[in-house]
Every structure is written in C-alpha cells, then in structure tokens.
Amino acid sequence: MLPLSVAAALVAASVAEASFSKNLAYHSPSRRHPSLAVPLSYISKRQTGNLFTPEELEFTHGVASGDPYDNSVIIWTRLAPTSENVAADLVPEGVVPIYEDPEAAQPSTKAACVEFKIATDQALTDVVDSGRAYTSSDVDYTVKFEAGNLQSFTTYYYRFNVCGSSKTSPVGRTKTIPTKGTRVPRNVRLAVYSCSNYPEGYFNAYGAVVAKDSADYILHLGDYIYEYQASDVRTALPDRETYSLYDYRKRIATYRTDEDLAASHAKFPWIPVWDDHEVADNAWKNGTGNSDGETFRKRKQAAVRAYFEWMPIRQVEMDDSLRIWRSFSIGDLFDLFMLDTRQYDRDLTVLNGFAGIGGNSQEVEKQVDWVNRTIMGFKQESWFYAGLKESTARWRVVGNQVIFSRMAVGVLIDKPFNRDQWDGYIANRDRVFQTIIDNKINNTVMLSGDSHAAWVSDLVWYEKQDYDKDTGAGAWGVELAGSAVSSSRPIPLPKLLLKPITKWLLASNPQLQWQDLYERGYFELSIGYDDITAKFYGMDAKTRSTDEKLISQFLIKSGENKLARNPTVGGGIAYAGALKNGKIDY
Ligand SMILES: *[C@@H]1O[C@H](CO)[C@@H](O)[C@H](O)[C@H]1NC(C)=O
Ligand SMILES: *[C@@H]1O[C@H](CO)[C@@H](O)[C@H](O)[C@H]1NC(C)=O
Ligand SMILES: *[C@@H]1O[C@H](CO)[C@@H](O)[C@H](O)[C@H]1NC(C)=O
C-alpha cells in the first residue's frame, strides 16, 4: 500500500492534470504537435495551486456552442483576469516561440478555474452534465468543454461559473442533432452566413435570425473575420494587419464584442468553416496574396491556433492540426459535409490580377486544366467522395467556401472570370461531378460564400451533359451561394447600374437562375423529406438594425436534382438582382 500522503498527492496531481486537459482549448490544434504546443505538464507545473481569485476574473466575451452531435456539443466561454484581458502565450524553454509581439500583455503564471453545467431547463435545475477545468494565458483564457450525456435533437441551456464562486457567465442555449439514420420529426432550419467584415458594417444579419429565433443551427462558410487593417463604420483591433498570435486573438475578440454576433453564439449552435481571410486574402497552401515563406508559415500557425481557441468547434482528427473539414449526420434527413477548399491543401490560386490579366493570373491560366490540380487536397477529396457514396440520407448538403458553378462573362470572352473559385480547379470539380454521376447520387445541394454576392444555380457539368436552362433537365443538383453579412459589394456601383451587369451574368451563364450584386444578407434553409425551401434575405449593414426583406425564394424537390420550376424558378418573382424567366419587382 502507498503511504496515505503519497496517494493523496497522486490524486491531487491527477485531478489537476485532468482539469487542464478537460479544457479542449489546450488540445487543438497543437496537442499532438509539440512544436506548436505549450506542453500541459509544463502548464500544470507552473500554474497548479496558483489561481486567480474570483474577484480578479470576468467572463469577457459571453458564451457560445457548436459542432453539435446527437449526444454532445462543444460549449465555449472566456474567463480572464480583468487586468490582463489580452494575453500573450508563455513559452517554456525548448519550445520554439511561434510569435513574438512587444505589444502583447505579459503572460501570467496563474490559472483560472471554471465550471460548467448543462441542463434541460433555463433555470439550470435539471442538470445532465457538468465539469471543471483550468484556463490560462497559454490559450488566451478561452474555455472549451465537450458537454455530454445529452439526448438527440433536444434543446439545452448551459452556464459557466468561477470555481467555488457565484460569479457566472450568461446562460447559453444550444441543441443537439437527431441521431444518424433516425426519422426527423420536423423540418430542420439552417441560417447560412459568409463574409462578415466588422469595419465595413454591422452584423444585422446575425441579429435578424436571433430576433426571429428562426434557426436550429447556424452555418458560417468563412470570412468570419478579416485580417487587413480597416476602419469604416467601426475599427477592428488591433488597428493593423494581423500577423502574430496576439493579432489574431485580438481581432477575433474584437469581432466577438459585436452584440448581434454574441447573441447569435449564445442562442444557436454554430457549425463554421474558415475561408481565406481567417488567415489572409487569397490564401492557398503555400501562401497568401501578400505573404509567403516563413512569414506565411508563422502567420498561418497563429491564425489557426487563435481560431481553434475562439471557435466552439471540434478537432475531429487530433493528428491533423489543419483539418477542419468534417461531417454531421442529421438523422436520415441530411448529411452535412463542411469542406475546406481554402487552407487545407489548395494548389496555387490567383494572388493578384484578374480574369487572366496581371499578377500571377497568367501562371494560373496555364495550370487550370492540369488533372493533378486540387482545391481540397487529395486526402480531403477521398474523404468527401467516400462520404457522398456512403450517404444514405435523403439529402447531401455541402458547406463550401467558393462558388462551385462555372461563371463566365459572355460576349467579350466566354471564359471564367474568377480562377480563385472552383473555376480555377476544374479537374477537382470534374471529380466531384464524376462521383455524383457514377454513383447516381441524388439531392446534392452545394452552399457557397466568399463572393459578397448571391448566385443560385442548377449544378451543370457542361462538358458531359446537355442542359436546358428553362426546364433544368440535365442538372445534377443545386448551388445556393449567399451574399455577405457586411462585406462590401463586389462591384461598388449604385443599384441601377448593377442591374444590367446582373442581367449580363444571367445571359452568359445558362445554369445561373438568380443573381444579385446589391444586397447584404444571408439565407435560410428549411429542410424536409419532400423538399428544401431556401429564402434569401437582404438588408443594409451600414446602420445597426434588424430590418430585412425577403428578396428571393426557391424550392428544391426531392429527386429532381434541380431548382423546382413552379412554373418558373423562384415562382417567377424576385425583389433584388435578376431572375431567369422571371419578374423583378424593385
Ligand atoms: C512554397 O514556398 C516556399 C517558400 O516561399 C518555396 O520555396 C516553395 O518552392 C513553394 N512551394 C510551392 C509548391 O510553390
Ligand atoms: C501536375 O501536372 C502538370 C502537367 O502535367 C505537371 O507539369 C506538374 O509537374 C504536375 N505537378 C505535380 C505536383 O505533380
Ligand atoms: C437516384 O434517383 C434515381 C431516379 O429515381 C434512381 O434510379 C437512383 O437509384 C437514385 N440513386 C440512389 C443512389 O439511390
């Protein structure tokens, strides 16, 4: 038998170790990547028994939840000492510092102890799971738990408190997903966002869905933050372009002070993926528009680390620090694939220049037809195709960053104009189509963002299949691409001058059924077994408001693999942009 004191010490040590390790913020993206991580053993040695008092601490950025499964969900908060709300990371000897920043606050050798409760009721009396962990400056005082013991497709409420204290966070609400393969009792509602630029506007699009309480889950297709320096309706801190870990943490923290974003995180579980601006503009696997080499490598490490700290998401493969692509099975209703077509393993993109002119776009034009070109990387491609083939749910919903459909400007040049989209990765797109066709896969719906404009298309593989733009015959599915929460219009012209451009785009692209360059906003999906309804909302983002208008609406009927014609797409009327065979009323 061990002497009692030794046994007690072992128990104390294991409790302390377990407590650090229960905070998932210490695990991703770096736990199994020693060169990125601050070892937990070092942190616990430094901090155990050296805790901040409750009076020194605040819940600084509300609560959030995300990546729901049928029996668990990730819940998030940040518990920081008020005197050092912006923390650096403290790097022990022998670990390569991933950034150095003279402006960052001094790291602390103290830890904060935090507990959570999750319950079926808002008063948190019917508690179904609870837990306790530490956080520290090493992870920017962020806290991520996996709350478990939950029932499928059920609403829960959760709250954090400082250990042994009545100091609490706000109460958050979240929801699990239906169990894979089971019948879902009602339509599932998604709100789909992309391109939320804090300096360029208010996050009214988030606020509108909070006010309506109209979604089960929130999807964000990337450009959740922007890295560059900007000051328009407001300023994103730090007031410079982001490079260091401190910069990316501070940038996300600034966005999270937005009340509409904070309210959305507190009310709904999020399932986000990143696009380019979570690292930097026009990112690909080996650089961005304005960074490459060692600068890029460090910048991306910092960006990825800050993202995992601050976002309520899972790292589904601990040995792959860059993997964010993952899937969710929502009963037997739909399988949701969240892709990373940007940061994971993308081949060279257009870093500057446009439509084959200027910058490196000539080089990209040379490569566009290479069969070995990939936007996803081959590892992710294999996973995606296997997932599509194995999926037995009614629908396959694919959350993706950039526009999937071929988009050209006709008359002058019938050539795709944006090689930063799937149009620059033709072989990869062909492989997606080939998988769909070879396996007779029905009911595929692509969701896209990135472009700051709205594009609704039938999915068409022009090289392989004739397509009738009026009936939709020959299509393999549907693409719904949303505008931006607040990022500026892609073409900064007044509405009346955008109208002819939109009509020209419709005329140049047979599969494109509705397009709009003017409105800021988002779209909502109501997914049922017989059909999916997609509603696009438009709004102003220059003043804070929840005013919005329905600008177009589409139906996708199960088994049709195209936008429903009733009798024409969208019922023949839209309130923004231009609609094929339809009326525009604005
Ligand atoms: C990636 O970047 C490094 C450093 O800038 C360069 O040496 C290397 O050739 C690049 N690789 C590719 C595939 O472009
Ligand atoms: C991809 O294919 C092109 C054209 O065949 C070839 O020049 C290039 O070296 C290939 N790249 C790789 C990484 O194999
Ligand atoms: C897709 O629908 C077609 C037509 O109804 C059917 O023949 C085919 O088997 C379906 N594919 C799958 C994978 O179920």
XYZ file of C-alpha atoms and ligand atoms in Angstrom:
628
model
C 0.000 0.000 0.000
C 1.138 3.526 -0.744
C 1.600 5.862 2.209
C -1.547 7.961 2.501
C 0.217 11.258 1.775
C 1.708 9.903 -1.473
C -1.691 8.550 -2.543
C -3.286 11.925 -1.765
C -0.592 13.726 -3.719
C -1.161 11.413 -6.707
C -4.902 12.039 -6.566
C -4.315 15.805 -6.337
C -1.902 15.656 -9.266
C -4.255 13.611 -11.394
C -7.182 15.908 -10.643
C -5.104 18.933 -11.600
C -3.867 17.285 -14.792
C -7.359 16.145 -15.728
C -8.677 19.627 -15.161
C -6.291 21.240 -17.614
C -6.889 18.508 -20.067
C -10.700 18.847 -19.868
C -10.340 22.289 -21.427
C -10.235 21.388 -25.128
C -8.618 24.728 -25.908
C -5.312 23.147 -24.788
C -5.689 20.312 -27.287
C -6.369 21.883 -30.621
C -4.717 22.430 -32.889
C -1.496 21.676 -31.120
C -1.580 18.936 -28.501
C -0.058 16.276 -30.715
C 2.206 18.744 -32.466
C 4.932 19.518 -29.922
C 6.460 22.312 -31.976
C 3.135 24.193 -31.796
C 2.133 23.366 -28.266
C 2.984 24.501 -24.806
C 3.143 21.131 -23.005
C 0.358 20.563 -20.477
C 2.862 19.153 -17.997
C 4.697 22.467 -18.065
C 1.500 24.474 -17.723
C 0.183 22.429 -14.824
C 3.544 22.602 -13.008
C 3.631 26.349 -13.446
C 0.034 27.023 -12.524
C -1.455 24.401 -10.240
C -2.291 25.901 -6.900
C -1.689 29.385 -8.213
C -5.178 30.507 -9.066
C -6.736 33.873 -9.762
C -9.340 34.814 -7.164
C -12.953 35.182 -8.380
C -12.663 38.956 -7.876
C -9.814 39.110 -10.393
C -11.823 37.347 -13.128
C -14.566 38.207 -15.630
C -16.446 36.330 -18.342
C -15.326 38.728 -21.038
C -16.994 37.509 -24.252
C -20.229 35.730 -23.382
C -20.828 32.102 -24.303
C -21.003 30.034 -27.469
C -21.741 26.494 -28.581
C -21.073 24.488 -31.703
C -20.447 21.237 -33.564
C -23.495 19.501 -32.094
C -23.658 15.707 -32.167
C -26.674 13.661 -31.058
C -25.225 13.197 -27.557
C -22.777 16.065 -27.035
C -21.959 19.613 -28.001
C -18.953 21.935 -27.652
C -19.540 24.861 -25.291
C -17.251 27.874 -25.059
C -16.508 30.845 -22.865
C -13.599 33.063 -21.890
C -12.688 33.677 -18.273
C -9.896 36.221 -17.979
C -8.314 38.405 -15.336
C -9.639 41.902 -15.972
C -6.185 43.370 -15.599
C -4.821 41.336 -18.495
C -7.687 40.662 -20.833
C -5.397 40.438 -23.777
C -2.834 37.819 -23.027
C 0.234 36.547 -24.735
C 1.244 32.943 -24.598
C 4.014 31.965 -22.272
C 6.518 29.744 -23.945
C 8.695 27.398 -21.912
C 12.345 26.758 -22.677
C 12.962 24.379 -25.504
C 9.685 25.175 -27.305
C 10.053 27.351 -30.370
C 8.055 30.557 -29.885
C 5.539 30.838 -32.697
C 5.418 34.608 -32.482
C 6.922 37.499 -30.630
C 4.980 40.627 -30.055
C 6.225 43.528 -27.963
C 2.697 44.972 -27.644
C 1.173 41.851 -26.132
C 0.370 41.898 -22.424
C 2.626 39.951 -20.113
C 1.626 36.316 -19.760
C 0.588 35.129 -16.350
C 1.770 32.183 -14.280
C -1.673 31.973 -12.648
C -4.605 29.863 -13.844
C -8.361 30.438 -13.688
C -10.663 27.640 -12.573
C -14.001 27.349 -14.352
C -17.002 25.020 -14.063
C -19.962 24.394 -16.355
C -23.447 22.992 -16.007
C -25.782 21.958 -18.806
C -29.480 21.344 -18.165
C -32.796 20.820 -19.892
C -34.247 23.984 -18.360
C -33.255 27.618 -18.496
C -33.037 27.851 -14.689
C -30.442 25.059 -14.813
C -32.102 22.832 -12.229
C -32.338 19.629 -14.296
C -28.565 19.292 -14.762
C -27.456 16.474 -17.081
C -23.699 17.131 -17.221
C -21.131 19.320 -15.517
C -17.374 19.703 -15.441
C -14.420 21.685 -14.206
C -11.201 22.846 -15.856
C -8.477 25.431 -15.808
C -7.684 28.069 -18.350
C -4.691 30.345 -18.633
C -2.880 32.881 -20.766
C -1.484 29.975 -22.832
C -4.878 29.645 -24.524
C -5.911 33.291 -24.236
C -8.113 32.321 -21.260
C -10.532 30.526 -23.585
C -12.526 27.544 -22.307
C -13.937 24.720 -24.414
C -15.780 21.735 -22.953
C -17.495 18.850 -24.637
C -20.804 18.718 -22.759
C -22.121 15.151 -22.896
C -24.890 12.869 -21.676
C -27.366 14.648 -23.957
C -30.456 13.402 -25.814
C -30.752 13.807 -29.575
C -32.482 16.808 -31.223
C -33.081 18.440 -27.846
C -32.645 21.992 -26.576
C -30.301 22.563 -23.623
C -29.148 25.508 -21.533
C -25.646 25.912 -20.135
C -23.739 28.287 -17.899
C -20.215 28.668 -16.580
C -19.060 29.862 -13.176
C -15.774 30.594 -11.452
C -14.992 27.512 -9.330
C -16.449 27.804 -5.858
C -17.984 31.191 -6.626
C -21.331 32.627 -7.636
C -19.697 34.632 -10.412
C -21.381 33.246 -13.544
C -21.463 33.683 -17.294
C -24.708 34.440 -19.130
C -26.884 31.363 -19.835
C -26.436 29.940 -23.336
C -28.911 27.857 -25.316
C -27.931 25.031 -27.621
C -29.360 21.990 -29.422
C -28.149 18.512 -30.300
C -28.770 16.954 -33.718
C -31.031 13.981 -34.488
C -29.329 10.564 -34.314
C -27.878 9.313 -37.597
C -30.271 7.112 -39.500
C -33.376 8.025 -37.497
C -36.517 9.761 -38.747
C -36.507 13.525 -38.031
C -39.926 14.663 -36.782
C -39.959 18.093 -38.445
C -38.078 20.281 -40.905
C -34.576 21.316 -39.838
C -33.800 25.018 -40.245
C -30.359 26.398 -41.043
C -29.233 30.018 -41.321
C -26.262 30.294 -43.675
C -23.717 33.106 -43.483
C -20.445 34.190 -45.027
C -18.226 37.269 -45.237
C -18.758 39.226 -42.025
C -16.471 42.243 -42.149
C -16.582 44.179 -38.862
C -15.193 47.517 -40.078
C -17.430 47.514 -43.177
C -20.745 47.079 -41.420
C -22.978 45.902 -38.588
C -23.846 42.258 -38.137
C -27.583 42.840 -38.670
C -27.850 39.504 -40.445
C -26.936 37.673 -37.224
C -29.301 39.885 -35.200
C -32.241 39.255 -37.532
C -32.143 35.490 -37.005
C -31.758 35.971 -33.238
C -34.837 38.237 -33.273
C -36.904 35.766 -35.336
C -35.485 32.737 -33.494
C -35.804 31.012 -36.847
C -32.871 28.566 -36.991
C -31.905 25.273 -35.383
C -28.244 25.561 -36.385
C -26.022 28.298 -37.840
C -23.615 27.576 -40.692
C -20.807 30.028 -41.430
C -18.961 29.399 -44.688
C -15.954 31.527 -43.835
C -14.537 35.018 -43.755
C -15.796 35.204 -40.184
C -13.014 37.753 -39.591
C -10.854 39.828 -41.936
C -7.132 40.185 -41.435
C -6.395 43.537 -43.048
C -6.393 46.957 -41.449
C -9.686 48.754 -41.975
C -11.763 51.439 -40.397
C -15.132 52.258 -41.900
C -18.265 52.224 -39.722
C -16.014 50.882 -36.954
C -12.410 49.825 -36.366
C -11.217 46.273 -35.900
C -8.409 45.964 -33.371
C -5.519 45.678 -33.496
C -5.522 48.642 -35.842
C -3.150 46.990 -38.323
C -2.989 43.895 -40.494
C -2.826 40.686 -38.446
C 0.310 38.535 -38.387
C 1.022 37.381 -34.835
C -0.911 35.145 -32.459
C -1.682 38.233 -30.404
C -3.058 39.935 -33.524
C -5.411 37.105 -34.490
C -6.662 36.663 -30.933
C -7.294 40.365 -30.574
C -9.028 40.520 -33.972
C -11.458 37.690 -33.177
C -12.008 39.151 -29.695
C -12.962 42.488 -31.258
C -15.488 40.844 -33.572
C -16.969 38.994 -30.617
C -17.760 42.292 -28.884
C -20.439 42.805 -31.571
C -23.752 42.335 -29.740
C -25.535 40.609 -32.620
C -22.726 38.126 -33.147
C -22.511 37.489 -29.389
C -26.286 36.954 -29.239
C -26.200 34.506 -32.137
C -23.421 32.499 -30.492
C -25.344 32.446 -27.189
C -28.620 31.330 -28.771
C -27.618 28.871 -31.512
C -25.064 26.112 -32.028
C -22.680 27.072 -34.820
C -21.014 24.888 -37.440
C -18.397 27.118 -39.070
C -15.560 26.628 -41.558
C -12.884 29.139 -42.469
C -12.187 30.749 -45.854
C -9.151 32.843 -46.790
C -9.469 35.878 -44.502
C -9.262 33.849 -41.294
C -5.579 33.711 -42.338
C -5.212 36.282 -45.141
C -6.590 37.303 -48.538
C -6.386 34.730 -51.343
C -4.761 32.068 -49.225
C -3.585 28.782 -50.734
C -1.487 26.007 -49.229
C 1.813 27.822 -49.657
C 0.999 31.498 -49.180
C -1.494 34.326 -49.408
C -1.858 37.388 -51.619
C 0.778 39.194 -49.583
C 2.745 36.636 -47.603
C 4.845 33.565 -48.299
C 7.751 31.560 -46.892
C 8.489 31.731 -43.166
C 6.269 34.792 -42.643
C 3.300 32.897 -44.091
C 4.074 29.733 -42.132
C 4.128 31.566 -38.788
C 1.123 33.665 -39.703
C -0.966 30.629 -40.577
C 0.041 28.825 -37.370
C -1.029 31.845 -35.347
C -4.315 32.240 -37.231
C -5.233 28.560 -36.944
C -4.387 28.447 -33.267
C -6.449 31.547 -32.442
C -9.360 30.168 -34.485
C -9.409 26.864 -32.584
C -9.176 28.721 -29.259
C -12.057 31.054 -30.005
C -14.460 28.947 -32.083
C -16.765 26.352 -30.476
C -15.679 23.573 -32.825
C -14.218 20.099 -32.562
C -10.879 18.954 -33.907
C -12.088 15.692 -35.430
C -8.607 14.318 -36.156
C -6.097 15.162 -33.445
C -3.119 14.180 -35.581
C -4.032 16.695 -38.274
C -3.686 20.211 -36.881
C -5.055 21.830 -40.029
C -8.104 19.655 -40.568
C -11.387 21.496 -40.207
C -13.342 19.544 -42.847
C -15.836 17.335 -41.093
C -19.359 15.998 -41.456
C -22.578 15.733 -39.458
C -25.456 13.281 -39.926
C -28.801 14.905 -39.198
C -30.946 11.815 -38.713
C -31.738 10.181 -42.045
C -32.756 13.614 -43.378
C -29.410 15.031 -44.484
C -25.702 14.550 -44.246
C -23.858 17.823 -43.891
C -20.335 17.996 -45.344
C -18.316 21.034 -44.291
C -15.405 21.402 -46.716
C -12.146 23.321 -46.571
C -11.437 24.445 -50.120
C -9.063 27.142 -48.914
C -6.467 26.483 -46.253
C -6.006 22.728 -46.215
C -4.169 21.790 -49.365
C -5.209 24.163 -52.161
C -2.951 24.455 -55.184
C -1.787 27.848 -56.434
C -4.518 30.455 -56.699
C -4.752 33.882 -58.300
C -2.909 36.032 -55.778
C -3.292 39.218 -57.771
C -4.545 40.094 -61.221
C -7.978 39.186 -62.593
C -9.537 37.237 -65.476
C -6.153 36.069 -66.692
C -4.691 39.561 -66.752
C -1.903 40.824 -64.495
C -0.132 39.489 -61.425
C 0.280 35.718 -61.320
C -3.009 35.061 -63.132
C -1.176 34.094 -66.323
C 0.573 31.307 -64.396
C -2.769 30.104 -63.001
C -4.324 30.112 -66.505
C -1.527 27.744 -67.541
C -2.373 25.316 -64.733
C -6.195 25.363 -64.751
C -6.594 22.230 -66.858
C -3.988 20.102 -65.072
C -5.618 16.867 -63.909
C -3.477 16.859 -60.770
C -4.832 20.223 -59.637
C -6.846 20.237 -56.416
C -8.696 22.832 -54.362
C -9.294 20.442 -51.440
C -6.161 18.288 -51.390
C -6.357 14.601 -52.242
C -6.849 13.421 -48.666
C -9.949 15.561 -48.286
C -11.145 14.656 -51.793
C -11.087 10.926 -50.909
C -12.960 11.566 -47.684
C -15.572 13.662 -49.492
C -16.227 11.198 -52.305
C -16.437 8.275 -49.860
C -18.865 10.296 -47.748
C -21.065 11.115 -50.744
C -21.117 7.476 -51.844
C -21.854 6.077 -48.381
C -24.516 8.629 -47.520
C -27.989 7.098 -47.317
C -29.770 10.212 -46.009
C -32.411 11.966 -48.105
C -30.138 14.982 -48.875
C -26.417 15.755 -49.124
C -25.827 19.364 -48.076
C -22.305 20.611 -48.761
C -20.996 23.686 -46.930
C -18.199 25.099 -49.055
C -16.343 28.393 -49.409
C -16.044 29.491 -53.053
C -18.560 29.397 -55.948
C -18.724 25.897 -57.427
C -20.533 26.590 -60.713
C -18.792 27.801 -63.840
C -19.245 31.579 -64.041
C -18.237 33.366 -67.213
C -18.795 36.737 -68.782
C -20.068 36.078 -72.281
C -19.933 38.112 -75.491
C -16.462 39.618 -74.955
C -14.810 36.470 -73.645
C -16.618 33.258 -72.836
C -14.183 32.415 -70.112
C -14.474 32.014 -66.346
C -13.548 35.290 -64.710
C -12.557 34.141 -61.250
C -9.945 31.396 -61.042
C -9.924 31.782 -57.238
C -13.235 29.844 -57.305
C -13.756 26.221 -58.427
C -13.324 27.592 -61.967
C -9.594 27.542 -61.215
C -9.677 23.876 -60.149
C -11.544 22.223 -62.994
C -10.203 18.692 -62.522
C -11.278 18.695 -58.876
C -14.756 19.877 -59.856
C -14.928 17.202 -62.561
C -14.090 14.558 -59.957
C -16.979 15.782 -57.780
C -19.369 15.556 -60.752
C -17.976 12.155 -61.750
C -18.612 10.837 -58.231
C -22.192 12.106 -58.335
C -22.842 10.620 -61.776
C -21.066 7.276 -61.298
C -22.979 6.651 -58.099
C -26.304 8.147 -59.255
C -26.204 10.428 -56.229
C -29.410 12.448 -55.840
C -30.313 15.501 -53.815
C -26.954 17.264 -53.618
C -27.109 20.897 -52.510
C -23.916 22.976 -52.541
C -23.780 26.037 -50.275
C -21.200 28.699 -51.072
C -19.985 32.082 -49.848
C -16.845 34.162 -50.397
C -18.043 36.325 -53.305
C -20.082 39.009 -51.439
C -22.906 38.433 -53.928
C -25.759 35.935 -54.325
C -25.807 33.242 -57.033
C -28.427 30.488 -57.362
C -27.749 27.808 -59.972
C -28.584 24.350 -61.162
C -25.434 22.206 -60.926
C -24.366 21.618 -64.525
C -21.395 19.741 -65.998
C -21.279 21.354 -69.434
C -18.568 19.081 -70.805
C -20.584 15.920 -70.129
C -24.289 16.659 -70.318
C -26.677 18.899 -72.255
C -28.651 21.249 -70.067
C -31.950 23.036 -70.622
C -31.962 26.286 -68.701
C -35.751 26.550 -68.884
C -36.666 23.101 -67.561
C -33.470 22.319 -65.647
C -33.131 18.974 -67.435
C -29.544 17.735 -67.336
C -28.694 19.220 -63.913
C -27.100 17.194 -61.099
C -28.154 19.244 -58.105
C -28.370 22.828 -56.905
C -25.948 25.517 -55.747
C -27.057 28.234 -53.333
C -24.447 30.957 -52.854
C -25.138 33.721 -50.365
C -24.098 37.330 -50.261
C -22.164 38.832 -47.325
C -23.200 39.644 -43.769
C -21.494 43.019 -44.141
C -18.539 42.838 -46.552
C -18.796 45.398 -49.325
C -20.340 44.789 -52.748
C -18.015 43.156 -55.266
C -18.755 45.978 -57.728
C -19.186 49.324 -55.937
C -21.884 50.812 -58.170
C -25.427 52.070 -57.481
C -28.290 49.578 -57.744
C -29.493 50.797 -61.126
C -26.088 50.315 -62.719
C -25.704 46.857 -61.179
C -28.960 45.705 -62.808
C -27.586 45.427 -66.361
C -24.454 43.688 -65.086
C -26.593 41.122 -63.261
C -28.685 40.560 -66.409
C -25.495 40.112 -68.410
C -24.272 37.500 -65.923
C -27.589 35.619 -66.214
C -27.412 35.715 -70.003
C -23.798 34.495 -70.016
C -24.414 31.537 -67.689
C -27.343 29.246 -68.584
C -27.280 27.443 -65.211
C -27.418 30.703 -63.247
C -31.087 31.298 -62.390
C -30.921 34.216 -59.945
C -28.128 36.638 -59.224
C -27.809 39.775 -57.111
C -24.855 42.091 -56.592
C -26.546 44.668 -54.379
C -27.996 43.333 -51.122
C -26.058 42.350 -47.973
C -27.634 39.463 -46.056
C -27.873 35.701 -45.631
C -30.149 32.796 -46.478
C -32.221 30.297 -44.555
C -32.967 26.689 -45.438
C -35.909 24.661 -44.233
C -35.017 21.042 -44.942
C -37.737 18.395 -45.109
C -38.004 14.947 -46.677
C -40.048 16.143 -49.658
C -38.343 19.434 -50.343
C -35.993 22.195 -49.250
C -37.052 25.830 -49.165
C -34.331 28.469 -49.476
C -35.137 32.063 -48.552
C -32.675 34.859 -49.277
C -32.835 37.988 -47.126
C -31.425 41.409 -47.963
C -30.570 44.253 -45.622
C -28.454 47.327 -45.119
C -25.343 46.895 -42.979
C -24.230 50.494 -42.533
C -26.530 51.168 -39.562
C -27.476 48.711 -36.841
C -30.983 47.322 -37.373
C -32.902 44.051 -37.695
C -34.889 45.325 -40.708
C -34.711 42.878 -43.556
C -36.653 41.900 -46.640
C -37.209 38.615 -48.396
C -35.501 39.134 -51.774
C -35.951 35.706 -53.360
C -37.199 32.229 -52.541
C -36.519 28.827 -54.099
C -37.846 25.313 -53.810
C -35.850 22.123 -54.382
C -37.984 18.981 -54.669
C -36.540 15.665 -53.609
C -35.442 13.538 -56.554
C -35.425 16.412 -59.087
C -31.739 17.451 -58.747
C -32.529 20.996 -59.892
C -34.368 24.108 -58.751
C -38.112 23.468 -58.882
C -39.990 25.252 -61.674
C -43.330 26.405 -60.312
C -43.847 27.184 -63.131
C -40.572 29.113 -63.357
C -37.730 29.204 -60.845
C -38.492 31.028 -57.593
C -42.165 31.322 -58.532
C -41.096 33.797 -61.207
C -40.515 36.794 -58.978
C -37.583 38.249 -57.065
C -37.124 41.526 -55.215
C -33.444 42.058 -55.987
C -30.981 41.255 -58.765
C -32.292 39.385 -61.819
C -34.216 36.152 -62.241
C -34.174 33.953 -65.316
C -37.623 33.804 -66.952
C -38.944 35.887 -64.116
C -40.085 39.277 -62.997
C -38.095 41.598 -60.827
C -40.006 43.840 -58.521
C -37.936 46.696 -57.089
C 6.396 27.253 -51.185
O 7.056 28.389 -50.669
C 8.453 28.210 -50.453
C 8.980 29.452 -49.773
O 8.396 30.647 -50.247
C 9.125 27.922 -51.779
O 10.498 27.701 -51.593
C 8.481 26.689 -52.415
O 9.016 26.459 -53.677
C 6.977 26.876 -52.526
N 6.340 25.668 -52.997
C 5.427 25.682 -53.974
C 4.740 24.372 -54.280
O 5.155 26.687 -54.596
C 0.881 18.362 -62.462
O 0.705 18.190 -63.843
C 1.431 19.103 -64.631
C 1.010 18.933 -66.091
O 1.038 17.579 -66.457
C 2.927 18.911 -64.412
O 3.673 19.839 -65.183
C 3.209 19.139 -62.934
O 4.559 18.884 -62.640
C 2.344 18.223 -62.079
N 2.527 18.592 -60.674
C 2.781 17.708 -59.736
C 2.933 18.239 -58.352
O 2.888 16.530 -59.993
C -31.342 8.470 -57.669
O -32.608 8.559 -58.286
C -32.743 7.726 -59.431
C -34.089 8.058 -60.076
O -35.108 7.980 -59.131
C -32.611 6.271 -59.019
O -32.667 5.447 -60.154
C -31.278 6.082 -58.316
O -31.165 4.773 -57.830
C -31.105 7.065 -57.158
N -29.781 6.924 -56.625
C -29.513 6.404 -55.441
C -28.083 6.315 -55.050
O -30.390 5.995 -54.707
